[in-house]
XYZ file of C-alpha atoms in Angstrom:
720
model
C -133.486 94.031 -60.906
C -137.187 95.012 -60.648
C -136.437 98.376 -62.276
C -134.554 96.620 -65.122
C -137.465 94.200 -65.548
C -139.924 97.132 -65.770
C -137.666 98.844 -68.336
C -137.530 95.669 -70.409
C -141.308 95.386 -70.230
C -141.767 98.978 -71.444
C -139.302 98.797 -74.383
C -141.861 97.305 -76.766
C -144.697 99.590 -75.584
C -147.156 96.803 -74.508
C -150.813 97.435 -73.674
C -150.812 94.985 -70.721
C -148.058 94.384 -68.149
C -148.054 91.236 -65.984
C -146.236 91.741 -62.664
C -145.534 88.578 -60.700
C -144.627 89.434 -57.097
C -142.975 92.786 -58.024
C -142.211 93.459 -54.349
C -141.009 89.992 -53.433
C -137.714 89.937 -51.522
C -137.772 93.739 -51.196
C -137.736 95.844 -48.088
C -140.737 98.056 -47.299
C -139.222 101.291 -48.601
C -138.186 99.808 -51.960
C -141.555 98.055 -52.253
C -143.354 101.375 -51.978
C -141.058 102.891 -54.652
C -141.812 100.049 -57.068
C -145.545 100.335 -56.431
C -145.431 104.102 -57.070
C -143.730 103.418 -60.429
C -146.416 100.869 -61.318
C -149.157 103.306 -60.286
C -147.809 105.947 -62.717
C -147.616 103.374 -65.490
C -151.181 102.213 -64.806
C -152.501 105.593 -66.013
C -151.746 104.521 -69.621
C -151.541 100.730 -69.414
C -153.324 97.819 -67.773
C -151.210 96.263 -65.000
C -152.120 92.849 -63.599
C -150.156 92.173 -60.407
C -149.925 88.935 -58.471
C -149.009 89.457 -54.816
C -149.320 87.941 -51.375
C -149.236 91.369 -49.724
C -152.890 92.347 -49.126
C -151.900 95.751 -47.739
C -150.234 96.873 -50.992
C -153.120 95.413 -52.981
C -155.703 97.350 -50.981
C -153.704 100.597 -51.214
C -152.774 100.648 -54.909
C -155.251 98.381 -56.757
C -158.504 99.483 -58.378
C -159.805 95.918 -58.583
C -158.873 92.924 -56.421
C -159.596 89.340 -57.412
C -158.908 86.754 -54.675
C -158.073 83.210 -55.729
C -157.932 80.149 -53.444
C -157.018 76.669 -54.626
C -157.456 77.734 -58.250
C -160.925 79.213 -57.713
C -162.042 82.853 -57.610
C -163.480 83.487 -54.167
C -163.896 87.256 -54.357
C -163.973 90.063 -56.986
C -164.348 93.677 -55.922
C -165.541 94.820 -59.344
C -166.995 91.832 -61.169
C -168.595 92.039 -64.606
C -172.075 90.923 -65.441
C -172.458 88.586 -68.432
C -174.354 91.253 -70.410
C -171.510 93.727 -69.838
C -168.807 91.441 -71.165
C -167.107 92.640 -74.306
C -167.424 90.442 -77.368
C -164.062 89.459 -78.781
C -163.372 89.125 -82.503
C -162.634 85.548 -83.419
C -159.887 86.556 -85.816
C -157.886 88.744 -83.400
C -154.291 87.704 -83.208
C -151.540 88.836 -80.904
C -148.856 90.888 -82.579
C -145.208 90.149 -82.257
C -143.068 92.806 -80.744
C -140.854 94.572 -83.255
C -138.789 97.707 -83.646
C -139.672 99.830 -86.704
C -136.963 101.267 -88.952
C -137.466 104.860 -87.836
C -136.948 103.878 -84.200
C -133.805 102.014 -85.220
C -132.684 105.013 -87.285
C -133.174 107.351 -84.324
C -131.352 104.957 -82.007
C -128.457 104.638 -84.459
C -128.259 108.397 -84.975
C -128.094 109.023 -81.234
C -125.361 106.422 -80.924
C -123.339 107.977 -83.759
C -123.736 111.489 -82.347
C -122.108 110.367 -79.114
C -119.039 109.334 -81.150
C -118.743 112.130 -83.702
C -115.011 111.762 -84.209
C -115.131 108.029 -84.786
C -118.163 108.368 -87.031
C -116.400 110.927 -89.196
C -113.234 108.829 -89.409
C -115.231 105.727 -90.321
C -117.191 107.643 -92.949
C -114.004 109.185 -94.332
C -112.300 105.780 -94.473
C -115.263 104.461 -96.400
C -115.249 107.495 -98.669
C -111.645 106.825 -99.757
C -112.795 103.904 -101.841
C -115.718 105.938 -103.112
C -113.388 108.775 -104.087
C -111.218 106.344 -106.026
C -114.176 104.832 -107.838
C -115.791 108.208 -108.472
C -112.553 109.669 -109.837
C -112.139 106.783 -112.246
C -115.775 107.114 -113.283
C -115.331 110.879 -113.680
C -112.217 110.495 -115.832
C -113.816 107.656 -117.783
C -116.925 109.744 -118.361
C -114.846 112.730 -119.435
C -112.786 110.637 -121.837
C -115.901 108.939 -123.205
C -117.639 112.279 -123.700
C -114.520 113.554 -125.465
C -114.443 110.477 -127.684
C -118.149 110.882 -128.477
C -117.550 114.538 -129.304
C -114.605 113.655 -131.546
C -116.711 111.046 -133.334
C -119.646 113.436 -133.750
C -117.429 116.290 -134.958
C -115.448 114.038 -137.295
C -118.569 112.570 -138.840
C -119.993 116.077 -139.302
C -117.058 116.667 -141.676
C -117.109 113.210 -143.275
C -120.715 112.034 -143.591
C -121.919 108.930 -145.379
C -122.419 110.292 -148.898
C -124.538 108.414 -151.430
C -124.365 109.858 -154.939
C -126.579 109.411 -157.956
C -123.673 107.827 -159.808
C -121.037 105.986 -157.803
C -117.959 103.821 -158.218
C -116.955 100.885 -156.033
C -113.965 102.671 -154.529
C -113.134 99.691 -152.314
C -112.414 97.459 -155.303
C -110.491 100.215 -157.047
C -108.357 100.920 -153.945
C -107.593 97.213 -153.589
C -106.588 97.106 -157.243
C -104.349 100.187 -156.985
C -102.618 98.890 -153.856
C -102.146 95.404 -155.320
C -104.381 93.693 -152.790
C -106.169 91.713 -155.525
C -103.916 88.694 -155.520
C -103.500 87.028 -158.904
C -103.220 83.287 -159.390
C -99.476 82.457 -159.157
C -99.790 78.679 -159.214
C -98.589 78.457 -162.866
C -95.607 80.781 -162.426
C -92.220 79.372 -163.373
C -89.057 80.114 -161.450
C -86.568 82.398 -163.120
C -89.206 84.552 -164.795
C -90.716 87.925 -163.930
C -94.428 88.349 -164.577
C -96.368 91.550 -165.111
C -99.036 92.697 -162.699
C -101.733 94.324 -164.813
C -102.823 96.979 -162.348
C -103.825 99.588 -164.940
C -105.917 97.168 -166.978
C -107.615 95.904 -163.822
C -108.263 99.467 -162.672
C -109.853 100.393 -166.018
C -111.922 97.222 -165.906
C -112.963 98.041 -162.351
C -113.941 101.572 -163.346
C -116.021 100.320 -166.238
C -117.708 97.511 -164.313
C -118.195 99.160 -160.953
C -119.894 102.381 -162.074
C -123.526 102.185 -160.952
C -126.515 104.480 -160.729
C -128.477 104.925 -157.515
C -132.181 105.680 -157.412
C -131.978 108.407 -154.762
C -135.617 109.351 -155.261
C -136.770 106.045 -153.754
C -134.104 106.199 -151.050
C -135.258 109.692 -150.047
C -138.809 108.371 -149.622
C -137.476 105.592 -147.394
C -135.390 107.963 -145.266
C -138.290 110.367 -144.750
C -140.767 107.613 -143.919
C -142.368 107.902 -140.489
C -141.080 105.568 -137.765
C -137.973 104.813 -139.813
C -135.346 102.988 -137.732
C -132.511 104.826 -139.448
C -133.704 108.118 -137.909
C -132.368 106.940 -134.529
C -128.787 106.873 -135.763
C -128.124 110.192 -137.483
C -127.878 113.845 -136.462
C -128.943 115.254 -139.801
C -129.496 114.482 -143.478
C -128.590 116.909 -146.250
C -129.889 116.565 -149.806
C -127.766 117.999 -152.603
C -129.092 119.165 -155.944
C -127.422 120.181 -159.196
C -128.233 123.821 -158.517
C -126.302 127.061 -158.426
C -127.424 129.654 -155.898
C -126.467 132.787 -157.828
C -125.550 135.695 -155.558
C -124.215 139.120 -156.487
C -122.762 142.125 -154.760
C -125.544 144.751 -154.478
C -123.362 147.642 -155.660
C -123.161 147.495 -159.478
C -121.925 151.054 -159.986
C -118.466 150.112 -161.230
C -118.935 146.488 -162.199
C -121.042 143.411 -161.591
C -119.450 141.112 -159.009
C -120.736 137.566 -158.668
C -120.018 136.167 -155.201
C -121.470 132.679 -155.677
C -120.462 130.525 -157.439
C -117.065 132.038 -156.767
C -115.351 133.807 -159.688
C -111.974 134.259 -157.978
C -110.294 131.431 -159.905
C -111.817 132.687 -163.153
C -110.249 136.091 -162.555
C -106.830 134.366 -162.528
C -107.594 132.289 -165.641
C -107.952 128.997 -163.758
C -111.697 128.521 -164.172
C -111.476 125.723 -166.761
C -109.190 123.646 -164.538
C -111.525 123.975 -161.541
C -114.558 123.133 -163.645
C -112.828 120.003 -164.922
C -112.046 118.866 -161.363
C -115.664 119.488 -160.356
C -116.973 117.258 -163.143
C -115.136 114.065 -162.248
C -117.334 111.161 -161.232
C -115.625 110.765 -157.852
C -116.606 114.244 -156.783
C -117.551 113.254 -153.254
C -113.969 112.226 -152.560
C -111.756 114.327 -154.791
C -113.723 117.488 -155.580
C -111.985 120.794 -154.949
C -114.904 123.015 -154.040
C -113.968 126.644 -154.519
C -117.263 128.127 -153.325
C -117.377 129.856 -149.945
C -121.160 129.517 -149.603
C -121.879 126.272 -147.741
C -125.157 124.698 -146.679
C -125.205 124.191 -142.908
C -126.065 120.895 -141.262
C -129.764 120.707 -140.530
C -129.283 120.254 -136.793
C -129.332 123.354 -134.585
C -128.162 121.534 -131.473
C -125.087 120.154 -133.247
C -124.279 123.541 -134.803
C -124.575 125.323 -131.464
C -122.270 122.746 -129.867
C -119.595 123.222 -132.550
C -119.718 126.995 -133.034
C -119.776 130.043 -130.787
C -121.974 132.958 -131.810
C -119.717 136.010 -131.408
C -122.053 138.621 -132.910
C -125.613 138.886 -134.153
C -127.927 135.864 -134.100
C -128.497 132.488 -135.738
C -130.520 132.439 -138.985
C -134.186 131.506 -138.793
C -135.434 132.436 -142.287
C -134.324 131.405 -145.761
C -132.898 134.881 -146.525
C -130.650 134.956 -143.434
C -127.069 133.658 -143.375
C -124.065 133.672 -141.016
C -120.424 134.515 -141.609
C -118.035 131.778 -140.424
C -114.565 132.831 -139.209
C -111.797 130.673 -137.753
C -111.003 130.285 -134.043
C -108.625 133.276 -134.223
C -111.321 135.587 -135.600
C -109.649 135.509 -138.998
C -111.040 135.047 -142.474
C -108.952 134.221 -145.547
C -108.385 136.735 -148.296
C -109.813 134.166 -150.742
C -113.152 134.454 -148.952
C -112.865 138.234 -148.918
C -112.236 138.269 -152.686
C -115.133 135.859 -153.239
C -117.535 138.016 -151.224
C -116.457 141.186 -152.958
C -114.933 142.720 -149.848
C -111.660 142.865 -151.753
C -111.315 143.830 -155.423
C -110.693 140.795 -157.647
C -109.000 143.061 -160.180
C -106.166 143.598 -157.708
C -105.756 139.847 -157.411
C -105.712 139.565 -161.188
C -102.952 142.187 -161.414
C -100.878 140.414 -158.747
C -101.251 137.087 -160.515
C -100.150 138.644 -163.817
C -97.160 140.312 -162.112
C -96.209 136.955 -160.598
C -96.294 135.346 -164.060
C -94.044 138.117 -165.386
C -91.547 137.532 -162.581
C -92.091 140.880 -160.913
C -91.589 141.297 -157.166
C -94.875 141.477 -155.274
C -95.495 143.873 -152.453
C -96.407 142.473 -149.042
C -100.193 142.621 -148.633
C -101.646 144.977 -146.085
C -103.738 143.261 -143.448
C -107.313 144.497 -143.289
C -109.798 144.352 -140.457
C -113.540 144.749 -140.143
C -115.829 145.556 -137.253
C -118.701 143.281 -136.368
C -121.169 145.970 -137.473
C -119.523 146.253 -140.894
C -119.805 142.526 -141.473
C -123.359 142.359 -140.126
C -124.346 145.015 -142.662
C -123.366 142.758 -145.565
C -126.132 141.742 -147.942
C -126.205 140.033 -151.319
C -128.654 139.847 -154.207
C -130.251 136.537 -155.162
C -130.654 135.831 -158.899
C -132.439 132.666 -160.024
C -131.251 130.670 -163.038
C -134.554 131.458 -164.688
C -133.947 135.196 -164.183
C -131.184 135.097 -166.796
C -133.654 134.299 -169.557
C -136.049 136.614 -171.320
C -138.392 135.862 -174.179
C -138.017 138.015 -177.282
C -139.660 137.418 -180.634
C -140.930 134.048 -179.408
C -137.460 132.837 -178.368
C -135.747 132.608 -174.960
C -132.405 134.392 -174.736
C -129.727 134.179 -172.037
C -129.083 137.745 -170.855
C -126.493 136.936 -168.203
C -123.781 138.720 -170.217
C -125.909 141.832 -170.797
C -124.694 144.334 -168.198
C -127.675 146.686 -168.415
C -130.102 143.787 -168.046
C -128.163 142.283 -165.131
C -127.853 145.606 -163.305
C -131.592 146.055 -163.467
C -132.212 142.475 -162.320
C -129.760 142.817 -159.418
C -131.384 146.058 -158.277
C -134.783 144.328 -158.236
C -133.500 141.078 -156.686
C -134.189 139.847 -153.179
C -131.669 140.534 -150.412
C -129.792 137.765 -148.588
C -128.503 139.257 -145.332
C -125.672 138.348 -142.975
C -127.233 138.399 -139.500
C -124.616 136.600 -137.419
C -120.919 135.793 -137.058
C -119.850 132.398 -135.715
C -116.567 130.611 -135.108
C -115.463 127.112 -134.127
C -115.311 126.737 -130.372
C -112.213 125.470 -128.628
C -113.768 122.110 -127.661
C -114.615 121.113 -131.229
C -112.245 118.814 -133.101
C -113.663 119.018 -136.636
C -116.455 121.032 -138.220
C -118.440 120.938 -141.433
C -117.645 124.587 -142.246
C -114.227 126.144 -141.723
C -114.978 129.651 -142.977
C -117.236 131.398 -145.449
C -120.999 131.920 -145.533
C -123.343 129.366 -144.008
C -126.924 129.182 -145.240
C -129.845 126.961 -144.273
C -131.545 124.320 -146.400
C -134.560 126.641 -146.567
C -132.670 128.930 -148.976
C -132.056 126.028 -151.340
C -135.721 124.997 -151.162
C -136.814 128.577 -151.761
C -134.616 128.914 -154.869
C -135.894 125.614 -156.319
C -139.569 126.373 -155.645
C -139.238 129.916 -156.983
C -137.479 128.698 -160.135
C -140.193 126.103 -160.767
C -142.766 128.914 -160.679
C -140.987 130.907 -163.420
C -142.429 131.138 -166.949
C -139.385 129.692 -168.691
C -139.388 126.542 -166.506
C -143.136 126.097 -166.861
C -142.860 126.373 -170.644
C -140.081 123.790 -170.773
C -142.100 121.390 -168.600
C -145.012 121.764 -171.015
C -142.742 120.811 -173.934
C -141.290 117.423 -173.036
C -139.870 116.790 -176.503
C -138.854 120.295 -177.503
C -135.875 122.359 -176.386
C -137.313 125.829 -175.826
C -133.822 127.419 -175.856
C -133.009 126.158 -179.341
C -136.507 125.649 -180.658
C -135.550 122.164 -181.839
C -136.704 118.754 -180.741
C -134.500 116.930 -178.266
C -132.214 114.421 -180.034
C -132.880 110.744 -179.571
C -130.492 108.544 -177.616
C -128.293 107.676 -180.633
C -128.711 110.992 -182.424
C -126.181 113.832 -182.343
C -127.519 116.936 -184.046
C -125.651 119.889 -185.491
C -127.235 123.241 -186.089
C -128.997 123.496 -189.439
C -130.878 126.602 -190.560
C -133.274 124.390 -192.512
C -134.371 122.673 -189.293
C -135.783 125.947 -187.940
C -139.480 126.588 -188.048
C -140.896 129.371 -190.193
C -141.603 131.342 -187.019
C -137.969 131.042 -185.954
C -136.733 132.040 -189.400
C -138.966 135.146 -189.362
C -137.693 136.029 -185.895
C -134.093 135.743 -187.071
C -134.783 138.034 -190.005
C -135.734 140.823 -187.604
C -132.637 140.438 -185.412
C -129.451 142.431 -185.539
C -126.168 140.794 -186.388
C -125.188 140.787 -182.699
C -128.469 139.179 -181.716
C -128.136 136.626 -184.503
C -124.658 135.724 -183.277
C -126.010 135.325 -179.743
C -128.849 133.199 -181.030
C -126.480 131.003 -183.032
C -124.365 130.515 -179.920
C -127.450 129.504 -177.925
C -128.365 126.998 -180.635
C -124.860 125.536 -180.605
C -124.848 125.153 -176.825
C -128.283 123.593 -176.497
C -128.678 121.555 -179.679
C -127.663 118.227 -178.118
C -128.891 118.949 -174.594
C -131.427 116.620 -172.971
C -134.696 117.563 -171.345
C -133.259 117.004 -167.864
C -130.144 119.086 -168.571
C -132.171 122.026 -169.857
C -134.410 121.928 -166.769
C -131.337 121.926 -164.511
C -129.903 124.832 -166.471
C -133.112 126.802 -165.945
C -133.264 125.866 -162.247
C -136.209 123.475 -162.611
C -135.068 121.004 -159.975
C -137.212 118.243 -158.489
C -136.898 118.379 -154.679
C -137.740 114.676 -154.494
C -134.842 113.700 -156.739
C -131.462 114.773 -155.245
C -128.114 114.020 -156.862
C -126.473 113.189 -153.520
C -127.555 112.371 -149.966
C -125.257 113.076 -147.027
C -126.082 111.250 -143.774
C -124.387 112.526 -140.601
C -124.194 109.662 -138.047
C -124.159 110.365 -134.307
C -121.046 108.223 -133.784
C -119.122 105.357 -135.365
C -121.454 102.766 -133.890
C -124.430 104.610 -135.352
C -122.609 104.750 -138.693
C -122.454 100.946 -138.693
C -126.148 100.805 -137.804
C -126.954 103.123 -140.725
C -125.002 100.824 -143.041
C -127.046 97.888 -141.757
C -130.301 99.786 -142.336
C -129.267 100.613 -145.904
C -128.475 96.933 -146.440
C -131.961 96.061 -145.123
C -133.381 98.531 -147.624
C -131.355 96.891 -150.409
C -132.525 93.436 -149.388
C -136.131 94.610 -149.460
C -135.644 95.940 -153.000
C -134.087 92.643 -154.094
C -136.961 90.676 -152.575
C -139.415 92.844 -154.517
C -137.429 92.285 -157.735
C -136.433 95.967 -157.916
C -132.708 95.687 -158.546
C -132.650 99.205 -160.018
C -133.378 100.619 -156.543
C -130.439 98.887 -154.836
C -128.015 101.433 -153.354
C -124.250 101.155 -153.846
C -121.792 103.409 -152.074
C -118.311 103.345 -150.576
C -117.698 104.278 -146.962
C -114.180 105.690 -147.353
C -114.151 107.253 -143.886
C -115.260 103.968 -142.343
C -112.319 102.186 -143.965
C -109.863 104.794 -142.697
C -111.322 105.064 -139.189
C -111.765 101.355 -138.487
C -108.403 101.026 -136.750
C -108.946 104.246 -134.803
C -112.257 102.924 -133.532
C -110.560 99.726 -132.337
C -108.057 101.761 -130.321
C -110.874 103.770 -128.766
C -112.669 100.574 -127.751
C -109.502 99.156 -126.147
C -109.057 102.336 -124.086
C -112.688 102.116 -122.957
C -112.237 98.486 -121.861
C -109.108 99.395 -119.871
C -110.980 102.152 -118.029
C -113.824 99.757 -117.237
C -111.295 97.253 -115.836
C -109.813 99.959 -113.591
C -113.281 100.762 -112.254
C -113.975 97.081 -111.491
C -110.659 96.607 -109.647
C -111.178 99.765 -107.580
C -114.667 98.639 -106.638
C -113.375 95.290 -105.363
C -110.575 96.914 -103.331
C -112.985 99.435 -101.836
C -115.465 96.709 -100.860
C -112.727 94.732 -99.079
C -111.603 97.820 -97.139
C -115.166 98.672 -96.151
C -115.732 95.085 -94.997
C -112.661 95.196 -92.701
C -113.734 98.495 -91.148
C -117.238 97.139 -90.581
C -116.013 93.917 -89.010
C -113.879 95.829 -86.513
C -116.793 98.106 -85.682
C -119.075 95.167 -84.916
C -116.473 93.482 -82.698
C -116.263 96.595 -80.556
C -120.017 96.795 -79.999
C -120.746 93.362 -78.548
C -121.872 94.920 -75.243
C -124.438 97.049 -76.994
C -125.712 93.984 -78.840
C -126.002 92.093 -75.551
C -127.926 94.922 -73.843
C -130.383 95.146 -76.722
C -130.940 91.400 -76.598
C -131.355 91.464 -72.809
C -134.193 94.000 -72.972
C -136.142 91.890 -75.462
C -134.815 92.953 -78.854
C -134.908 90.204 -81.466
C -132.143 89.378 -83.906
C -134.068 91.197 -86.618
C -134.319 94.275 -84.380
C -130.556 94.275 -83.830
C -129.964 93.779 -87.555
C -132.350 96.664 -88.239
C -130.419 98.935 -85.849
C -127.151 98.197 -87.618
C -128.766 98.547 -91.026
C -129.947 101.993 -90.018
C -126.469 102.860 -88.782
C -124.982 101.452 -91.962
C -127.359 103.579 -94.000
C -126.322 106.738 -92.153
C -122.584 106.028 -92.403
C -122.923 104.954 -96.034
C -124.865 108.097 -96.850
C -122.247 110.306 -95.171
C -119.441 108.397 -96.930
C -121.184 108.698 -100.284
C -121.847 112.415 -99.941
C -118.336 113.018 -98.650
C -116.750 110.952 -101.427
C -118.793 112.520 -104.229
C -118.258 116.020 -102.856
C -114.476 115.584 -102.626
C -114.438 114.044 -106.118
C -116.335 116.990 -107.582
C -113.783 119.348 -106.053
C -110.877 117.230 -107.313
C -112.179 117.292 -110.903
C -111.378 121.023 -111.107
C -107.571 120.680 -110.747
C -107.642 117.403 -112.713
C -109.270 119.143 -115.702
C -106.652 121.890 -115.577
C -103.823 119.350 -115.235
C -105.024 117.297 -118.219
C -105.377 120.437 -120.340
C -101.907 121.716 -119.395
C -100.254 118.356 -120.084
C -102.085 117.377 -123.261
C -103.731 120.549 -124.548
C -106.986 118.596 -124.812
C -110.043 119.949 -123.021
C -111.344 116.750 -121.397
C -113.992 117.661 -118.847
C -113.975 115.004 -116.156
C -117.357 114.874 -114.501
C -119.074 112.550 -112.041
C -122.028 110.785 -113.710
C -125.374 111.783 -112.245
C -126.323 108.284 -111.124
C -122.894 107.331 -109.783
C -123.532 108.800 -106.318
C -126.582 106.652 -105.681
C -124.871 103.538 -107.070
C -121.730 104.015 -104.978
C -123.708 104.770 -101.805
C -125.824 101.688 -102.458
C -122.699 99.535 -102.831
C -121.332 101.096 -99.652
C -124.544 100.280 -97.767
C -124.658 96.706 -99.064
C -121.007 96.129 -98.135
C -121.558 97.382 -94.565
C -124.788 95.482 -94.184
C -123.491 92.162 -95.500
C -120.430 92.359 -93.258
C -122.486 93.133 -90.157
C -125.040 90.458 -90.966
C -122.365 87.826 -91.399
C -120.675 88.960 -88.202
C -123.920 88.629 -86.264
C -124.156 85.043 -87.391
C -120.643 84.260 -86.200
C -120.714 81.774 -83.332
C -118.346 83.790 -81.147
C -120.593 86.801 -81.362
C -123.625 84.746 -80.420
C -121.875 83.413 -77.330
C -120.731 86.907 -76.359
C -124.261 88.195 -76.682
C -125.666 85.380 -74.565
C -123.066 85.814 -71.825
C -123.751 89.552 -71.611
C -127.472 88.882 -71.612
C -127.075 86.397 -68.772
C -124.926 88.824 -66.795
C -127.529 91.566 -67.186
C -130.275 89.262 -66.023
């Protein structure tokens, strides 16, 4: 018992040990053993021993104080008053406690003695973690896939705000008969007409509105604009043709943009008519293969794989876009001049004559051949030359155009890209992709030309016809008498061919406005686009953008600037509303699965913990018997809980990561959809924390159980 008492005294590492009759009721041999133990301890600690055995005191003590009837009668090493140490008045005795690292070490040693049980307990706990982590991994993969679908879809169908717009919502409701007429005065036995066509015409006439995109552009580009948080990119469209030609003009001049393929088959007028409808953003059939890329490198790199060359960095660099099978349509090949349009014209004529067409021969190109492609850039202003004081359009003059093309700047293909397998929808299917810098370069260069500068200096005069611009209600016809004397003298010196060309120019430009002539010459104002395309990050961001535009409209109304209010129709939003609801329902179901799994896992962990505590009542009693407090015991089990929870968490997350590999393959094989299930980065810490809390709460509650308290006391009493 004396050895146990000494062990209990040493557990908390005290500075002073009080020994009351340590050798009482012991035989001589055992007494000497106890005194030898105390002598070794006295090298590091102060031992005060009370004894009635003067022989042991004389042999082992360094100082002996004899007390009789409560008074000190002798002291072998007394202190003088001047040698007494001064004590601090604020010194307080410290309570004994076990620090967390000691508890952690004690728990680790205990677990190492039961490796098998520890592993099984950790594995049992990890089962719930694996279930939760798998659901989180699948949920994360599905959510990432949904986000990618939304981002890719909205990159193909942005929010487009045009200079002139129609309330398509009202028109669609009218066409589908959703505008319910008043039927209260209808009589039975009669059939009444539903005036859909009249209502549609009325809607078209009343709902056409003009948008001040110049002011909206200023708002969108304003610093610290809230709307910038919701979109991936913004593209500004201008009424501008980027004129590109095939460099080789030996046989003929081939214009590659705007595309002339449909013109070669005699269908140019039909395409031009479809391009001029007011609902161009919805119904336009764009036949050009040159497409401006989204101004977001990260989004482009996520949607396309670079299979050769590099991405463009400068305005004169472009990329060739092919489909996922490394194919490119013959229409694009004809447009780019890689195939002869004359052959297409002959085939089309043979088809009209009912002749049998030969099967086309498939062609192929190496990456190097395509990366060697280059095109010549011709500005709108380059078509015009001033002769005899008048500006003439020389675009039909072959000699002039050949010379201009030879001198023109090169636009080079420096890369080949294709849609990657994980992308659902893209903004460009195939063709040539160019950056917004090319468009800016063309506009700035055109504005620096002499013909544009001269027109800007003459606000009221059409420099192409030499006549004043007609007023709003005026419609002029060409009249020789309206020409100035200078123009008449110039005409007198022209040949009949030049006069005919001049008369044609007069006829074309007589009733043109100042703005139309500037657009024709390429004099575009970068601050005044004809359309703005906003690419939201997802459907939620699209709604936020709509709210921001409404805030902008409300601000304009408050400032009495009704002309700046923006009207547009979100056709894609109308179509995708139901799809978005389905996506949200799926997300809620996955969240519910996660919550249920978490509850089941917590219950299982609690049961395992409760059983573990019941089996360790002896250990609890021993710790209490050697002086450990309730907090010390709780700290030991918290440390053990932390270790087991950490092992369970690491084991569960590790197994889940391994399981995601076959799960990804299984999902792809069953659905054909590449959903990459992945464990969220913060899920491991959250799950381990939940594991730790579950263990800890269970143990803490068990310690408070009355039966456990009684068991601890009985063991403690037996040890004593």
